[in-house]
N, CA, C, O and CB atoms as a CASP TS submission, in Angstrom:
PFRMAT TS
TARGET T0000
AUTHOR 0000-0000-0000
METHOD Language model
MODEL 1
PARENT N/A
ATOM      1  N   UNK     1      74.345  88.384 102.525  1.00  0.00           N
ATOM      2  CA  UNK     1      75.600  88.999 102.535  1.00  0.00           C
ATOM      3  C   UNK     1      76.572  88.181 101.940  1.00  0.00           C
ATOM      4  O   UNK     1      77.550  88.655 101.361  1.00  0.00           O
ATOM      5  CB  UNK     1      75.995  89.348 103.808  1.00  0.00           C
ATOM      6  N   UNK     2      76.334  86.845 102.063  1.00  0.00           N
ATOM      7  CA  UNK     2      77.274  85.897 101.453  1.00  0.00           C
ATOM      8  C   UNK     2      77.520  86.116  99.902  1.00  0.00           C
ATOM      9  O   UNK     2      78.642  86.083  99.397  1.00  0.00           O
ATOM     10  CB  UNK     2      76.741  84.477 101.688  1.00  0.00           C
ATOM     11  N   UNK     3      76.294  86.353  99.174  1.00  0.00           N
ATOM     12  CA  UNK     3      76.195  86.297  97.876  1.00  0.00           C
ATOM     13  C   UNK     3      76.898  87.428  97.440  1.00  0.00           C
ATOM     14  O   UNK     3      77.614  87.315  96.445  1.00  0.00           O
ATOM     15  CB  UNK     3      74.889  86.211  97.416  1.00  0.00           C
ATOM     16  N   UNK     4      76.785  88.798  98.188  1.00  0.00           N
ATOM     17  CA  UNK     4      77.471  90.012  97.982  1.00  0.00           C
ATOM     18  C   UNK     4      78.874  89.724  97.993  1.00  0.00           C
ATOM     19  O   UNK     4      79.547  90.007  97.002  1.00  0.00           O
ATOM     20  CB  UNK     4      77.129  91.030  98.966  1.00  0.00           C
ATOM     21  N   UNK     5      79.438  89.144  99.098  1.00  0.00           N
ATOM     22  CA  UNK     5      80.761  88.847  99.202  1.00  0.00           C
ATOM     23  C   UNK     5      81.502  88.006  97.951  1.00  0.00           C
ATOM     24  O   UNK     5      82.547  88.276  97.360  1.00  0.00           O
ATOM     25  CB  UNK     5      80.844  88.124 100.458  1.00  0.00           C
ATOM     26  N   UNK     6      80.573  86.891  97.770  1.00  0.00           N
ATOM     27  CA  UNK     6      81.061  86.055  96.517  1.00  0.00           C
ATOM     28  C   UNK     6      81.199  87.002  95.191  1.00  0.00           C
ATOM     29  O   UNK     6      82.211  87.094  94.497  1.00  0.00           O
ATOM     30  CB  UNK     6      79.925  84.792  96.186  1.00  0.00           C
ATOM     31  N   UNK     7      80.116  87.600  95.016  1.00  0.00           N
ATOM     32  CA  UNK     7      80.043  88.544  93.819  1.00  0.00           C
ATOM     33  C   UNK     7      81.309  89.571  93.694  1.00  0.00           C
ATOM     34  O   UNK     7      81.930  89.764  92.649  1.00  0.00           O
ATOM     35  CB  UNK     7      78.669  89.414  93.948  1.00  0.00           C
ATOM     36  N   UNK     8      81.577  90.192  94.945  1.00  0.00           N
ATOM     37  CA  UNK     8      82.885  91.060  94.915  1.00  0.00           C
ATOM     38  C   UNK     8      83.999  90.335  94.664  1.00  0.00           C
ATOM     39  O   UNK     8      84.803  90.726  93.817  1.00  0.00           O
ATOM     40  CB  UNK     8      83.165  91.774  96.150  1.00  0.00           C
ATOM     41  N   UNK     9      84.208  89.092  95.424  1.00  0.00           N
ATOM     42  CA  UNK     9      85.365  88.437  95.065  1.00  0.00           C
ATOM     43  C   UNK     9      85.540  88.108  93.480  1.00  0.00           C
ATOM     44  O   UNK     9      86.584  88.190  92.834  1.00  0.00           O
ATOM     45  CB  UNK     9      85.392  87.211  95.873  1.00  0.00           C
ATOM     46  N   UNK    10      84.331  87.739  93.045  1.00  0.00           N
ATOM     47  CA  UNK    10      84.537  87.365  91.702  1.00  0.00           C
ATOM     48  C   UNK    10      84.869  88.687  90.705  1.00  0.00           C
ATOM     49  O   UNK    10      85.669  88.521  89.785  1.00  0.00           O
ATOM     50  CB  UNK    10      83.222  86.578  91.246  1.00  0.00           C
ATOM     51  N   UNK    11      84.379  89.707  90.863  1.00  0.00           N
ATOM     52  CA  UNK    11      84.553  90.808  90.263  1.00  0.00           C
ATOM     53  C   UNK    11      86.150  91.258  90.283  1.00  0.00           C
ATOM     54  O   UNK    11      86.746  91.701  89.302  1.00  0.00           O
ATOM     55  CB  UNK    11      83.617  91.750  90.888  1.00  0.00           C
ATOM     56  N   UNK    12      86.708  91.059  91.573  1.00  0.00           N
ATOM     57  CA  UNK    12      88.136  91.423  91.793  1.00  0.00           C
ATOM     58  C   UNK    12      88.991  90.423  91.037  1.00  0.00           C
ATOM     59  O   UNK    12      90.106  90.752  90.631  1.00  0.00           O
ATOM     60  CB  UNK    12      88.517  91.432  93.339  1.00  0.00           C
ATOM     61  N   UNK    13      88.533  89.301  90.855  1.00  0.00           N
ATOM     62  CA  UNK    13      89.414  88.209  90.199  1.00  0.00           C
ATOM     63  C   UNK    13      89.158  88.459  88.682  1.00  0.00           C
ATOM     64  O   UNK    13      90.054  88.078  87.928  1.00  0.00           O
ATOM     65  CB  UNK    13      88.992  86.577  90.680  1.00  0.00           C
ATOM     66  N   UNK    14      88.196  88.975  88.200  1.00  0.00           N
ATOM     67  CA  UNK    14      87.991  89.369  86.724  1.00  0.00           C
ATOM     68  C   UNK    14      88.800  90.525  86.624  1.00  0.00           C
ATOM     69  O   UNK    14      89.523  90.525  85.628  1.00  0.00           O
ATOM     70  CB  UNK    14      86.466  89.675  86.264  1.00  0.00           C
ATOM     71  N   UNK    15      88.902  91.665  87.481  1.00  0.00           N
ATOM     72  CA  UNK    15      89.650  92.605  87.236  1.00  0.00           C
ATOM     73  C   UNK    15      91.172  92.442  87.254  1.00  0.00           C
ATOM     74  O   UNK    15      91.907  93.146  86.561  1.00  0.00           O
ATOM     75  CB  UNK    15      89.266  93.452  87.991  1.00  0.00           C
ATOM     76  N   UNK    16      91.641  91.423  88.127  1.00  0.00           N
ATOM     77  CA  UNK    16      92.899  91.159  88.284  1.00  0.00           C
ATOM     78  C   UNK    16      93.439  90.588  86.937  1.00  0.00           C
ATOM     79  O   UNK    16      94.494  90.944  86.411  1.00  0.00           O
ATOM     80  CB  UNK    16      93.063  90.282  89.436  1.00  0.00           C
ATOM     81  N   UNK    17      92.569  89.650  86.448  1.00  0.00           N
ATOM     82  CA  UNK    17      92.852  88.903  85.028  1.00  0.00           C
ATOM     83  C   UNK    17      92.994  89.859  83.969  1.00  0.00           C
ATOM     84  O   UNK    17      93.974  89.810  83.225  1.00  0.00           O
ATOM     85  CB  UNK    17      91.682  87.905  84.575  1.00  0.00           C
ATOM     86  N   UNK    18      92.018  90.802  83.828  1.00  0.00           N
ATOM     87  CA  UNK    18      92.095  91.848  82.754  1.00  0.00           C
ATOM     88  C   UNK    18      93.627  92.671  82.980  1.00  0.00           C
ATOM     89  O   UNK    18      94.391  92.833  82.029  1.00  0.00           O
ATOM     90  CB  UNK    18      90.657  92.968  82.919  1.00  0.00           C
ATOM     91  N   UNK    19      93.900  93.085  84.169  1.00  0.00           N
ATOM     92  CA  UNK    19      94.874  93.905  84.459  1.00  0.00           C
ATOM     93  C   UNK    19      96.143  93.013  83.924  1.00  0.00           C
ATOM     94  O   UNK    19      96.905  93.580  83.141  1.00  0.00           O
ATOM     95  CB  UNK    19      94.846  94.335  86.024  1.00  0.00           C
ATOM     96  N   UNK    20      96.396  91.775  84.260  1.00  0.00           N
ATOM     97  CA  UNK    20      97.613  90.968  84.000  1.00  0.00           C
ATOM     98  C   UNK    20      97.540  90.796  82.488  1.00  0.00           C
ATOM     99  O   UNK    20      98.616  90.748  81.892  1.00  0.00           O
ATOM    100  CB  UNK    20      97.659  89.521  84.827  1.00  0.00           C
ATOM    101  N   UNK    21      96.441  90.700  81.811  1.00  0.00           N
ATOM    102  CA  UNK    21      96.604  90.406  80.465  1.00  0.00           C
ATOM    103  C   UNK    21      96.884  91.757  79.525  1.00  0.00           C
ATOM    104  O   UNK    21      97.320  91.678  78.377  1.00  0.00           O
ATOM    105  CB  UNK    21      95.324  89.640  80.032  1.00  0.00           C
ATOM    106  N   UNK    22      96.579  92.945  80.164  1.00  0.00           N
ATOM    107  CA  UNK    22      96.952  94.139  79.555  1.00  0.00           C
ATOM    108  C   UNK    22      98.456  94.585  79.826  1.00  0.00           C
ATOM    109  O   UNK    22      99.004  95.529  79.256  1.00  0.00           O
ATOM    110  CB  UNK    22      96.004  95.168  80.012  1.00  0.00           C
ATOM    111  N   UNK    23      99.067  93.724  80.828  1.00  0.00           N
ATOM    112  CA  UNK    23     100.421  94.309  81.274  1.00  0.00           C
ATOM    113  C   UNK    23     101.395  94.089  80.259  1.00  0.00           C
ATOM    114  O   UNK    23     101.324  93.207  79.404  1.00  0.00           O
ATOM    115  CB  UNK    23     100.952  93.706  82.582  1.00  0.00           C
ATOM    116  N   UNK    24     102.416  95.026  80.402  1.00  0.00           N
ATOM    117  CA  UNK    24     103.623  95.050  79.616  1.00  0.00           C
ATOM    118  C   UNK    24     104.411  93.803  79.546  1.00  0.00           C
ATOM    119  O   UNK    24     104.911  93.417  80.603  1.00  0.00           O
ATOM    120  CB  UNK    24     104.455  96.050  80.096  1.00  0.00           C
ATOM    121  N   UNK    25     104.586  93.177  78.576  1.00  0.00           N
ATOM    122  CA  UNK    25     105.435  91.843  78.627  1.00  0.00           C
ATOM    123  C   UNK    25     107.002  91.982  78.575  1.00  0.00           C
ATOM    124  O   UNK    25     107.555  93.001  78.161  1.00  0.00           O
ATOM    125  CB  UNK    25     105.034  90.938  77.397  1.00  0.00           C
ATOM    126  N   UNK    26     107.517  91.118  78.930  1.00  0.00           N
ATOM    127  CA  UNK    26     109.157  91.195  79.308  1.00  0.00           C
ATOM    128  C   UNK    26     109.810  91.608  77.955  1.00  0.00           C
ATOM    129  O   UNK    26     110.806  92.331  77.997  1.00  0.00           O
ATOM    130  CB  UNK    26     109.887  89.578  79.887  1.00  0.00           C
ATOM    131  N   UNK    27     109.314  91.196  76.764  1.00  0.00           N
ATOM    132  CA  UNK    27     110.133  91.721  75.610  1.00  0.00           C
ATOM    133  C   UNK    27     109.630  92.836  74.856  1.00  0.00           C
ATOM    134  O   UNK    27     110.127  93.132  73.769  1.00  0.00           O
ATOM    135  CB  UNK    27     110.352  90.717  74.677  1.00  0.00           C
ATOM    136  N   UNK    28     108.553  93.552  75.430  1.00  0.00           N
ATOM    137  CA  UNK    28     108.161  94.777  75.073  1.00  0.00           C
ATOM    138  C   UNK    28     109.209  95.891  75.156  1.00  0.00           C
ATOM    139  O   UNK    28     110.040  95.842  76.063  1.00  0.00           O
ATOM    140  CB  UNK    28     107.081  95.070  75.828  1.00  0.00           C
ATOM    141  N   UNK    29     109.220  96.787  74.360  1.00  0.00           N
ATOM    142  CA  UNK    29     110.134  97.807  74.470  1.00  0.00           C
ATOM    143  C   UNK    29     109.373  99.204  74.737  1.00  0.00           C
ATOM    144  O   UNK    29     108.587  99.524  73.845  1.00  0.00           O
ATOM    145  CB  UNK    29     110.995  97.823  73.190  1.00  0.00           C
ATOM    146  N   UNK    30     109.469  99.933  75.645  1.00  0.00           N
ATOM    147  CA  UNK    30     108.886 101.253  76.027  1.00  0.00           C
ATOM    148  C   UNK    30     109.778 102.332  75.744  1.00  0.00           C
ATOM    149  O   UNK    30     110.964 102.225  76.059  1.00  0.00           O
ATOM    150  CB  UNK    30     108.531 101.318  77.451  1.00  0.00           C
ATOM    151  N   UNK    31     109.262 103.542  75.084  1.00  0.00           N
ATOM    152  CA  UNK    31     110.224 104.687  75.169  1.00  0.00           C
ATOM    153  C   UNK    31     110.260 105.314  76.403  1.00  0.00           C
ATOM    154  O   UNK    31     109.598 104.827  77.320  1.00  0.00           O
ATOM    155  CB  UNK    31     109.959 105.687  74.225  1.00  0.00           C
ATOM    156  N   UNK    32     110.953 106.358  76.589  1.00  0.00           N
ATOM    157  CA  UNK    32     111.036 106.899  77.897  1.00  0.00           C
ATOM    158  C   UNK    32     109.659 107.670  78.219  1.00  0.00           C
ATOM    159  O   UNK    32     109.275 107.755  79.385  1.00  0.00           O
ATOM    160  CB  UNK    32     112.313 107.856  77.994  1.00  0.00           C
ATOM    161  N   UNK    33     109.081 108.109  77.381  1.00  0.00           N
ATOM    162  CA  UNK    33     107.621 108.751  77.854  1.00  0.00           C
ATOM    163  C   UNK    33     106.852 107.585  78.173  1.00  0.00           C
ATOM    164  O   UNK    33     106.226 107.733  79.222  1.00  0.00           O
ATOM    165  CB  UNK    33     106.766 109.687  76.670  1.00  0.00           C
ATOM    166  N   UNK    34     106.704 106.573  77.667  1.00  0.00           N
ATOM    167  CA  UNK    34     105.733 105.615  77.915  1.00  0.00           C
ATOM    168  C   UNK    34     106.138 104.916  79.151  1.00  0.00           C
ATOM    169  O   UNK    34     105.260 104.396  79.839  1.00  0.00           O
ATOM    170  CB  UNK    34     105.552 104.692  76.765  1.00  0.00           C
ATOM    171  N   UNK    35     107.500 104.843  79.538  1.00  0.00           N
ATOM    172  CA  UNK    35     107.969 104.334  80.775  1.00  0.00           C
ATOM    173  C   UNK    35     107.497 105.207  81.917  1.00  0.00           C
ATOM    174  O   UNK    35     106.804 104.762  82.832  1.00  0.00           O
ATOM    175  CB  UNK    35     109.458 104.225  80.761  1.00  0.00           C
ATOM    176  N   UNK    36     107.904 106.487  81.832  1.00  0.00           N
ATOM    177  CA  UNK    36     107.620 107.466  82.802  1.00  0.00           C
ATOM    178  C   UNK    36     106.215 107.421  83.013  1.00  0.00           C
ATOM    179  O   UNK    36     105.879 107.365  84.196  1.00  0.00           O
ATOM    180  CB  UNK    36     108.073 108.804  82.430  1.00  0.00           C
ATOM    181  N   UNK    37     105.163 107.435  82.022  1.00  0.00           N
ATOM    182  CA  UNK    37     103.698 107.276  82.216  1.00  0.00           C
ATOM    183  C   UNK    37     103.432 106.193  83.032  1.00  0.00           C
ATOM    184  O   UNK    37     102.651 106.308  83.976  1.00  0.00           O
ATOM    185  CB  UNK    37     102.962 107.106  80.986  1.00  0.00           C
ATOM    186  N   UNK    38     104.041 105.064  82.752  1.00  0.00           N
ATOM    187  CA  UNK    38     103.574 103.752  83.388  1.00  0.00           C
ATOM    188  C   UNK    38     104.054 103.803  84.954  1.00  0.00           C
ATOM    189  O   UNK    38     103.367 103.335  85.861  1.00  0.00           O
ATOM    190  CB  UNK    38     104.266 102.376  82.550  1.00  0.00           C
ATOM    191  N   UNK    39     105.147 104.345  85.124  1.00  0.00           N
ATOM    192  CA  UNK    39     105.588 104.388  86.544  1.00  0.00           C
ATOM    193  C   UNK    39     104.840 105.442  87.309  1.00  0.00           C
ATOM    194  O   UNK    39     104.642 105.329  88.519  1.00  0.00           O
ATOM    195  CB  UNK    39     107.097 104.658  86.648  1.00  0.00           C
ATOM    196  N   UNK    40     104.445 106.417  86.638  1.00  0.00           N
ATOM    197  CA  UNK    40     103.574 107.475  87.468  1.00  0.00           C
ATOM    198  C   UNK    40     102.157 106.944  87.675  1.00  0.00           C
ATOM    199  O   UNK    40     101.447 107.290  88.619  1.00  0.00           O
ATOM    200  CB  UNK    40     103.460 108.943  86.684  1.00  0.00           C
ATOM    201  N   UNK    41     101.792 106.063  86.706  1.00  0.00           N
ATOM    202  CA  UNK    41     100.148 105.443  86.919  1.00  0.00           C
ATOM    203  C   UNK    41     100.377 104.406  88.038  1.00  0.00           C
ATOM    204  O   UNK    41      99.478 104.267  88.867  1.00  0.00           O
ATOM    205  CB  UNK    41      99.365 104.551  85.360  1.00  0.00           C
ATOM    206  N   UNK    42     101.541 103.640  88.140  1.00  0.00           N
ATOM    207  CA  UNK    42     101.816 102.528  88.992  1.00  0.00           C
ATOM    208  C   UNK    42     101.760 103.033  90.374  1.00  0.00           C
ATOM    209  O   UNK    42     101.184 102.409  91.265  1.00  0.00           O
ATOM    210  CB  UNK    42     103.149 101.874  88.684  1.00  0.00           C
ATOM    211  N   UNK    43     102.445 104.327  90.585  1.00  0.00           N
ATOM    212  CA  UNK    43     102.665 104.993  92.016  1.00  0.00           C
ATOM    213  C   UNK    43     101.189 105.360  92.491  1.00  0.00           C
ATOM    214  O   UNK    43     100.902 105.421  93.686  1.00  0.00           O
ATOM    215  CB  UNK    43     103.711 106.466  91.953  1.00  0.00           C
ATOM    216  N   UNK    44     100.331 105.585  91.535  1.00  0.00           N
ATOM    217  CA  UNK    44      98.926 106.145  92.040  1.00  0.00           C
ATOM    218  C   UNK    44      98.156 104.789  92.658  1.00  0.00           C
ATOM    219  O   UNK    44      97.146 104.969  93.339  1.00  0.00           O
ATOM    220  CB  UNK    44      97.943 106.916  90.630  1.00  0.00           C
ATOM    221  N   UNK    45      98.551 103.687  92.461  1.00  0.00           N
ATOM    222  CA  UNK    45      97.721 102.558  92.814  1.00  0.00           C
ATOM    223  C   UNK    45      98.005 102.328  94.307  1.00  0.00           C
ATOM    224  O   UNK    45      98.829 102.934  94.994  1.00  0.00           O
ATOM    225  CB  UNK    45      98.031 101.260  91.908  1.00  0.00           C
ATOM    226  N   UNK    46      97.128 101.288  94.705  1.00  0.00           N
ATOM    227  CA  UNK    46      96.960 101.115  96.355  1.00  0.00           C
ATOM    228  C   UNK    46      98.033 100.330  96.808  1.00  0.00           C
ATOM    229  O   UNK    46      98.334 100.349  98.002  1.00  0.00           O
ATOM    230  CB  UNK    46      95.574 100.365  96.863  1.00  0.00           C
ATOM    231  N   UNK    47      98.714  99.568  95.907  1.00  0.00           N
ATOM    232  CA  UNK    47      99.757  98.536  96.226  1.00  0.00           C
ATOM    233  C   UNK    47     100.704  98.383  94.978  1.00  0.00           C
ATOM    234  O   UNK    47     100.693  97.381  94.262  1.00  0.00           O
ATOM    235  CB  UNK    47      99.059  97.098  96.606  1.00  0.00           C
ATOM    236  N   UNK    48     101.604  99.579  94.766  1.00  0.00           N
ATOM    237  CA  UNK    48     102.415  99.608  93.591  1.00  0.00           C
ATOM    238  C   UNK    48     103.463  98.506  93.440  1.00  0.00           C
ATOM    239  O   UNK    48     103.955  98.249  92.341  1.00  0.00           O
ATOM    240  CB  UNK    48     103.065 100.867  93.543  1.00  0.00           C
ATOM    241  N   UNK    49     103.765  97.924  94.446  1.00  0.00           N
ATOM    242  CA  UNK    49     104.914  96.898  94.539  1.00  0.00           C
ATOM    243  C   UNK    49     104.302  95.378  94.009  1.00  0.00           C
ATOM    244  O   UNK    49     105.061  94.454  93.719  1.00  0.00           O
ATOM    245  CB  UNK    49     105.499  96.815  96.261  1.00  0.00           C
ATOM    246  N   UNK    50     102.954  95.283  93.938  1.00  0.00           N
ATOM    247  CA  UNK    50     102.523  94.050  93.581  1.00  0.00           C
ATOM    248  C   UNK    50     101.416  94.120  92.568  1.00  0.00           C
ATOM    249  O   UNK    50     100.661  95.092  92.572  1.00  0.00           O
ATOM    250  CB  UNK    50     102.135  93.337  94.739  1.00  0.00           C
ATOM    251  N   UNK    51     101.267  93.063  91.628  1.00  0.00           N
ATOM    252  CA  UNK    51     100.206  92.924  90.784  1.00  0.00           C
ATOM    253  C   UNK    51      98.859  92.801  91.527  1.00  0.00           C
ATOM    254  O   UNK    51      98.858  92.899  92.754  1.00  0.00           O
ATOM    255  CB  UNK    51     100.452  91.789  89.935  1.00  0.00           C
ATOM    256  N   UNK    52      97.786  92.605  90.892  1.00  0.00           N
ATOM    257  CA  UNK    52      96.456  92.295  91.525  1.00  0.00           C
ATOM    258  C   UNK    52      96.441  90.673  91.949  1.00  0.00           C
ATOM    259  O   UNK    52      95.541  90.155  92.611  1.00  0.00           O
ATOM    260  CB  UNK    52      95.187  92.673  90.399  1.00  0.00           C
ATOM    261  N   UNK    53      97.557  90.015  91.459  1.00  0.00           N
ATOM    262  CA  UNK    53      97.454  88.466  92.115  1.00  0.00           C
ATOM    263  C   UNK    53      98.491  88.334  93.196  1.00  0.00           C
ATOM    264  O   UNK    53      98.667  87.276  93.799  1.00  0.00           O
ATOM    265  CB  UNK    53      97.761  87.197  90.959  1.00  0.00           C
ATOM    266  N   UNK    54      99.231  89.527  93.447  1.00  0.00           N
ATOM    267  CA  UNK    54     100.285  89.457  94.472  1.00  0.00           C
ATOM    268  C   UNK    54     101.560  89.229  94.169  1.00  0.00           C
ATOM    269  O   UNK    54     102.407  89.040  95.042  1.00  0.00           O
ATOM    270  CB  UNK    54     100.046  88.592  95.306  1.00  0.00           C
ATOM    271  N   UNK    55     101.852  89.226  92.728  1.00  0.00           N
ATOM    272  CA  UNK    55     103.284  89.035  92.401  1.00  0.00           C
ATOM    273  C   UNK    55     103.873  90.440  92.365  1.00  0.00           C
ATOM    274  O   UNK    55     103.226  91.479  92.237  1.00  0.00           O
ATOM    275  CB  UNK    55     103.508  88.249  90.995  1.00  0.00           C
ATOM    276  N   UNK    56     105.208  90.323  92.499  1.00  0.00           N
ATOM    277  CA  UNK    56     105.927  91.760  92.438  1.00  0.00           C
ATOM    278  C   UNK    56     105.959  92.344  91.165  1.00  0.00           C
ATOM    279  O   UNK    56     106.104  91.699  90.127  1.00  0.00           O
ATOM    280  CB  UNK    56     107.363  91.728  92.875  1.00  0.00           C
ATOM    281  N   UNK    57     105.808  93.722  91.244  1.00  0.00           N
ATOM    282  CA  UNK    57     105.903  94.344  89.893  1.00  0.00           C
ATOM    283  C   UNK    57     107.166  95.128  89.677  1.00  0.00           C
ATOM    284  O   UNK    57     107.343  95.693  88.598  1.00  0.00           O
ATOM    285  CB  UNK    57     104.734  95.256  89.657  1.00  0.00           C
ATOM    286  N   UNK    58     108.124  95.201  90.719  1.00  0.00           N
ATOM    287  CA  UNK    58     109.430  95.639  90.709  1.00  0.00           C
ATOM    288  C   UNK    58     110.174  95.172  91.981  1.00  0.00           C
ATOM    289  O   UNK    58     109.630  94.848  93.037  1.00  0.00           O
ATOM    290  CB  UNK    58     109.448  97.111  90.561  1.00  0.00           C
ATOM    291  N   UNK    59     111.466  95.186  91.729  1.00  0.00           N
ATOM    292  CA  UNK    59     112.490  94.861  92.821  1.00  0.00           C
ATOM    293  C   UNK    59     113.468  95.896  92.852  1.00  0.00           C
ATOM    294  O   UNK    59     113.788  96.582  91.882  1.00  0.00           O
ATOM    295  CB  UNK    59     113.208  93.512  92.622  1.00  0.00           C
ATOM    296  N   UNK    60     113.952  95.987  94.060  1.00  0.00           N
ATOM    297  CA  UNK    60     115.109  97.012  94.257  1.00  0.00           C
ATOM    298  C   UNK    60     116.380  96.260  94.580  1.00  0.00           C
ATOM    299  O   UNK    60     116.359  95.225  95.245  1.00  0.00           O
ATOM    300  CB  UNK    60     114.801  98.073  95.461  1.00  0.00           C
ATOM    301  N   UNK    61     117.442  96.775  94.118  1.00  0.00           N
ATOM    302  CA  UNK    61     118.806  96.271  94.211  1.00  0.00           C
ATOM    303  C   UNK    61     119.541  97.540  94.912  1.00  0.00           C
ATOM    304  O   UNK    61     119.395  98.729  94.626  1.00  0.00           O
ATOM    305  CB  UNK    61     119.458  95.816  92.661  1.00  0.00           C
ATOM    306  N   UNK    62     120.302  97.008  95.825  1.00  0.00           N
ATOM    307  CA  UNK    62     121.266  98.053  96.263  1.00  0.00           C
ATOM    308  C   UNK    62     122.480  98.156  95.370  1.00  0.00           C
ATOM    309  O   UNK    62     122.671  97.349  94.460  1.00  0.00           O
ATOM    310  CB  UNK    62     121.728  97.777  97.677  1.00  0.00           C
ATOM    311  N   UNK    63     123.277  99.130  95.630  1.00  0.00           N
ATOM    312  CA  UNK    63     124.490  99.347  94.769  1.00  0.00           C
ATOM    313  C   UNK    63     125.461  98.139  95.048  1.00  0.00           C
ATOM    314  O   UNK    63     126.056  97.637  94.094  1.00  0.00           O
ATOM    315  CB  UNK    63     125.225 100.806  95.107  1.00  0.00           C
ATOM    316  N   UNK    64     125.636  97.670  96.289  1.00  0.00           N
ATOM    317  CA  UNK    64     126.443  96.571  96.650  1.00  0.00           C
ATOM    318  C   UNK    64     125.769  95.255  95.663  1.00  0.00           C
ATOM    319  O   UNK    64     126.515  94.625  94.913  1.00  0.00           O
ATOM    320  CB  UNK    64     126.358  96.335  98.441  1.00  0.00           C
ATOM    321  N   UNK    65     124.574  94.998  95.745  1.00  0.00           N
ATOM    322  CA  UNK    65     123.973  93.813  94.957  1.00  0.00           C
ATOM    323  C   UNK    65     124.343  93.981  93.479  1.00  0.00           C
ATOM    324  O   UNK    65     124.854  93.020  92.903  1.00  0.00           O
ATOM    325  CB  UNK    65     122.335  93.737  95.112  1.00  0.00           C
ATOM    326  N   UNK    66     124.123  95.137  92.814  1.00  0.00           N
ATOM    327  CA  UNK    66     124.570  95.315  91.475  1.00  0.00           C
ATOM    328  C   UNK    66     126.098  95.111  91.280  1.00  0.00           C
ATOM    329  O   UNK    66     126.514  94.339  90.416  1.00  0.00           O
ATOM    330  CB  UNK    66     124.178  96.669  91.032  1.00  0.00           C
ATOM    331  N   UNK    67     126.836  95.734  92.002  1.00  0.00           N
ATOM    332  CA  UNK    67     128.315  95.393  91.983  1.00  0.00           C
ATOM    333  C   UNK    67     128.506  93.882  91.903  1.00  0.00           C
ATOM    334  O   UNK    67     129.098  93.349  90.964  1.00  0.00           O
ATOM    335  CB  UNK    67     129.053  95.950  93.280  1.00  0.00           C
ATOM    336  N   UNK    68     128.031  93.283  92.829  1.00  0.00           N
ATOM    337  CA  UNK    68     128.199  91.750  93.125  1.00  0.00           C
ATOM    338  C   UNK    68     127.587  91.117  91.811  1.00  0.00           C
ATOM    339  O   UNK    68     128.234  90.226  91.260  1.00  0.00           O
ATOM    340  CB  UNK    68     127.343  91.198  94.612  1.00  0.00           C
ATOM    341  N   UNK    69     126.518  91.475  91.337  1.00  0.00           N
ATOM    342  CA  UNK    69     125.946  90.856  90.127  1.00  0.00           C
ATOM    343  C   UNK    69     126.859  90.877  88.881  1.00  0.00           C
ATOM    344  O   UNK    69     126.918  89.943  88.081  1.00  0.00           O
ATOM    345  CB  UNK    69     124.663  91.553  89.791  1.00  0.00           C
ATOM    346  N   UNK    70     127.570  92.029  88.786  1.00  0.00           N
ATOM    347  CA  UNK    70     128.447  92.403  87.668  1.00  0.00           C
ATOM    348  C   UNK    70     129.815  92.060  88.001  1.00  0.00           C
ATOM    349  O   UNK    70     130.689  92.518  87.264  1.00  0.00           O
ATOM    350  CB  UNK    70     128.356  93.863  87.325  1.00  0.00           C
ATOM    351  N   UNK    71     130.200  91.238  89.114  1.00  0.00           N
ATOM    352  CA  UNK    71     131.362  90.821  89.591  1.00  0.00           C
ATOM    353  C   UNK    71     132.392  91.990  89.642  1.00  0.00           C
ATOM    354  O   UNK    71     133.500  91.899  89.115  1.00  0.00           O
ATOM    355  CB  UNK    71     131.803  89.702  88.793  1.00  0.00           C
ATOM    356  N   UNK    72     131.933  93.156  90.348  1.00  0.00           N
ATOM    357  CA  UNK    72     132.635  94.341  90.508  1.00  0.00           C
ATOM    358  C   UNK    72     133.121  94.406  92.077  1.00  0.00           C
ATOM    359  O   UNK    72     133.855  95.278  92.542  1.00  0.00           O
ATOM    360  CB  UNK    72     131.693  95.574  90.060  1.00  0.00           C
ATOM    361  N   UNK    73     132.580  93.343  92.761  1.00  0.00           N
ATOM    362  CA  UNK    73     132.756  93.352  94.250  1.00  0.00           C
ATOM    363  C   UNK    73     133.268  92.026  94.678  1.00  0.00           C
ATOM    364  O   UNK    73     133.489  91.804  95.868  1.00  0.00           O
ATOM    365  CB  UNK    73     131.426  93.672  95.004  1.00  0.00           C
TER
END
């Protein structure tokens, strides 16, 4: 059973690396259709708020936070 566990862990790590390498990068621009499709696909995942490595995929701001960031409050 230990070998199976190690094998599964290895496969998971490979899948995580592939997913991150295929990710949209910070300077890439998406049109509205691409963005909508990406969000729809993200929502279908088991953990849409995290990448396979556990890093956040999105963050949420309250209206107060946004106003504060733009010095409106």
